[in-house]
């Protein structure tokens, strides 16, 4: 059976020698290595790959790796190397001296080494490195004599002093850079590579004086002291600010620490026949199968990565060093075939001889990840299942929405929650009406609100993006924006809005109405001014990968299906184009906010008698019927789950004086009557109040109108030769009697419509499980309902006792302090809410074995939550249209993961 495990390099392996548990030092060198690529947890990625490259015969300078386990011991010892590790390092250096024929500090044949970090997961540039270690005055003279190049020896010495001063001693790097800049100015040259030996000798002398003045002690001449202190510095950089922040951003947890790699130096700065570079076996930006990279002649590696000099395109190396370039091309082919993935390679050419210093799996853009995976599968380097597993579902977001140019400047003034991805710029407006007016005239706008309400839907649709000061990942703004595919930053608590005076403030920064701002819905950043954007470009391989994902999802016969949350025919069409196999949640409340519809809805709410309410509902019926007919047509042949009215009625009434006056005029009622009715409908906690099925029981005529509209639309479509498959969902059920009372009444309405229209269609009713009591009583409800759909937004809210609109004030702190592993409104709380989901599914199916069970909360588009849904046996997940491809890939990952575990 095929599995998705990255089986790694293909080679005839022998077990690495020596016991692993207590061993601290692992050697590698030309033709031999103690470790191998599978030992990344112990040796770090760099150390494991250095060993692997030695095993397959690549030209790798020899050295040794200090295991990751020492990093935690170092921290526990008060940032000191344990005595046994110091002894092992000394033995390792003696062995390296023997292998190289050089001596540490030897004035005739000095051994110089580099000291580099290397965690199990790549963290490029986040930890420290020291090069040219082992130099003192005597060793420098020996190096000059050995190479016949005094200028080179002086350059290596000044580089070592500068790097040691900054990395190990923590001295200000700019002070040393100023000395070098002054030397260049005095010599009338632009780069350090143009300085002659005399100039460099002066730089070295000034460096040593500066070091003594800043550090309060002379520069250490003992190579062993240099080495041990550098090893400590690299281990210490594991807890450095940039490394900690990188792990936080990329959610890297559970690692022992970094390994430390001590490796014999080879020199790219030896002269015009030497150089250094970084290359990728494929283009990391596009995924194109071309050799991609940069190089510098007469330079060391830091010159390339630090931008000290402008590197040359790798293709030019064939003219400068044709032999080394041909060798490098062979290395490219060998490593990509061996590791079965795109590689990021560091190399040095020393006097025409090529050395490989590192290989690792190359970082790449989402576009490159998809193309590389698909093309490698077509080349038979990997299987299709492996190609699917190689691409992370979250990365697809970047392919489906515009993104800001990573090189563009950003003036970030605030951060909120990344509620809906994308990158947008526009003029600030503070009301939905302003958004509609300005957008109609062709101006891109960003709607800025404390929080949106259903009344704002028209303005949200007109706006390029939405920014709210409050609310969370499942707030109204977040949910609606995701459904529309709009960029949204929610819960930006630093934003203080003064709508009446037309500005918002963040600290000392004031942004006025019509000022331009930019929103990054992927990072949650709010920026002043316009930032350059790049259009979405998934590329032709995108569809291929998703088709393979769908095939993988069918493995084992119980893969998750992916539906969409869609409230309009256009949303449904988008979802279907993205591969949705139905609609899991059609929210009917958003349909009432058109200009003519909202007046009829408000007329119904203000009515005092059943007759008056029915009269208003008759005006709404044609609108609902037309909406449902359009959605059923867009999803023809696929199931469409329609949720009956859920929110409390007060949300449909105006709260501002202008709106109240307009309704009074349209309905010819007194303004005070509207205020009074609004006051009577207000509740202390409307999320727990008169909403959902409670409305349907109190005012059954509302639900009756909706069901009539659903089945009239279905009958109309069927007579046109279409295949409508409506499913009616009753929301907020907490007891089986609530469900059966409404179901029986509404099924009679549906059957009456079908009978009059002379159409035969299944009449399917089910419920949302969003109240903990419903999960507990799922066996009773499951005996009556034909499907369950978990509304995990409300289920999370009610299980935790959190208001999802108010969690922004404390939830980020909870996640940061590890009170919670993640925002439970973004990623399903598997141990609490998830237990309710699993229990309800099991109890419901105990009463009705073929009960269809899905999830329609925002968790339906979260990859981690989708994996859980697969594990507990749900039939489908439903998410916003633009997350359907993400959910399809995540569902495939879930299936392939379980298949692998079964092997």
Short mmCIF file of N, CA, C and O in Angstrom, two decimals, residues 65 143 157 243 344 358 387 419 551 558 577 634 681 730 760 819 829 845 860 871 873 895:
data_model
loop_
_atom_site.label_atom_id
_atom_site.label_comp_id
_atom_site.label_asym_id
_atom_site.label_seq_id
_atom_site.Cartn_x
_atom_site.Cartn_y
_atom_site.Cartn_z
N UNK A 65 29.77 17.04 14.57
CA UNK A 65 28.52 17.66 15.01
C UNK A 65 28.33 17.37 16.49
O UNK A 65 28.46 16.22 16.93
N UNK A 143 49.29 30.67 7.89
CA UNK A 143 48.34 30.58 6.78
C UNK A 143 48.87 31.36 5.57
O UNK A 143 48.74 30.89 4.42
N UNK A 157 41.73 36.83 8.94
CA UNK A 157 41.91 37.27 10.33
C UNK A 157 40.92 38.38 10.68
O UNK A 157 40.27 38.35 11.72
N UNK A 243 15.50 33.91 16.93
CA UNK A 243 15.19 32.49 16.82
C UNK A 243 13.88 32.15 17.54
O UNK A 243 13.06 31.38 17.03
N UNK A 344 18.39 23.30 -1.39
CA UNK A 344 19.08 24.58 -1.22
C UNK A 344 20.52 24.22 -0.84
O UNK A 344 20.76 23.62 0.21
N UNK A 358 26.68 22.55 2.51
CA UNK A 358 25.37 22.30 3.11
C UNK A 358 24.37 21.98 2.02
O UNK A 358 24.45 22.48 0.90
N UNK A 387 3.18 13.93 -3.64
CA UNK A 387 3.03 15.30 -4.14
C UNK A 387 1.93 16.03 -3.38
O UNK A 387 2.09 17.19 -2.98
N UNK A 419 -8.44 37.58 9.71
CA UNK A 419 -9.76 36.95 9.65
C UNK A 419 -10.09 36.40 8.27
O UNK A 419 -10.82 35.41 8.15
N UNK A 551 -8.55 12.21 -5.44
CA UNK A 551 -8.32 10.76 -5.60
C UNK A 551 -7.79 10.16 -4.31
O UNK A 551 -8.24 9.10 -3.86
N UNK A 558 -13.71 6.17 2.90
CA UNK A 558 -14.49 7.04 3.78
C UNK A 558 -13.87 8.44 3.89
O UNK A 558 -13.89 9.07 4.94
N UNK A 577 -16.98 25.96 -8.62
CA UNK A 577 -15.79 26.07 -9.46
C UNK A 577 -14.54 25.64 -8.70
O UNK A 577 -13.59 25.12 -9.29
N UNK A 634 -27.29 26.75 -9.30
CA UNK A 634 -25.83 26.80 -9.29
C UNK A 634 -25.24 25.49 -8.78
O UNK A 634 -24.15 25.07 -9.21
N UNK A 681 -37.53 44.23 21.79
CA UNK A 681 -36.83 43.07 21.24
C UNK A 681 -35.40 42.94 21.77
O UNK A 681 -34.79 41.88 21.64
N UNK A 730 -32.88 23.02 10.77
CA UNK A 730 -33.49 23.79 11.85
C UNK A 730 -32.40 24.14 12.86
O UNK A 730 -31.77 23.25 13.42
N UNK A 760 -42.32 15.44 -7.56
CA UNK A 760 -41.84 14.50 -6.54
C UNK A 760 -40.39 14.83 -6.21
O UNK A 760 -39.52 14.85 -7.09
N UNK A 819 -2.21 29.11 28.02
CA UNK A 819 -3.45 28.68 28.67
C UNK A 819 -4.25 27.84 27.68
O UNK A 819 -4.84 26.82 28.02
N UNK A 829 -11.21 23.01 19.35
CA UNK A 829 -10.73 22.49 20.63
C UNK A 829 -11.09 21.00 20.69
O UNK A 829 -12.21 20.64 21.05
N UNK A 845 -25.66 8.24 15.57
CA UNK A 845 -25.62 7.07 14.70
C UNK A 845 -26.03 5.79 15.42
O UNK A 845 -26.37 4.80 14.78
N UNK A 860 -14.63 24.23 9.57
CA UNK A 860 -14.66 23.39 8.38
C UNK A 860 -13.62 23.75 7.35
O UNK A 860 -13.36 22.98 6.43
N UNK A 871 -10.92 11.88 11.59
CA UNK A 871 -10.67 10.86 12.61
C UNK A 871 -11.95 10.41 13.29
O UNK A 871 -12.09 9.23 13.64
N UNK A 873 -14.93 10.41 11.98
CA UNK A 873 -15.86 9.79 11.05
C UNK A 873 -16.94 10.67 10.49
O UNK A 873 -17.99 10.16 10.06
N UNK A 895 -6.71 11.75 5.18
CA UNK A 895 -6.88 10.36 4.72
C UNK A 895 -5.52 9.69 4.54
O UNK A 895 -5.30 8.57 4.99
#
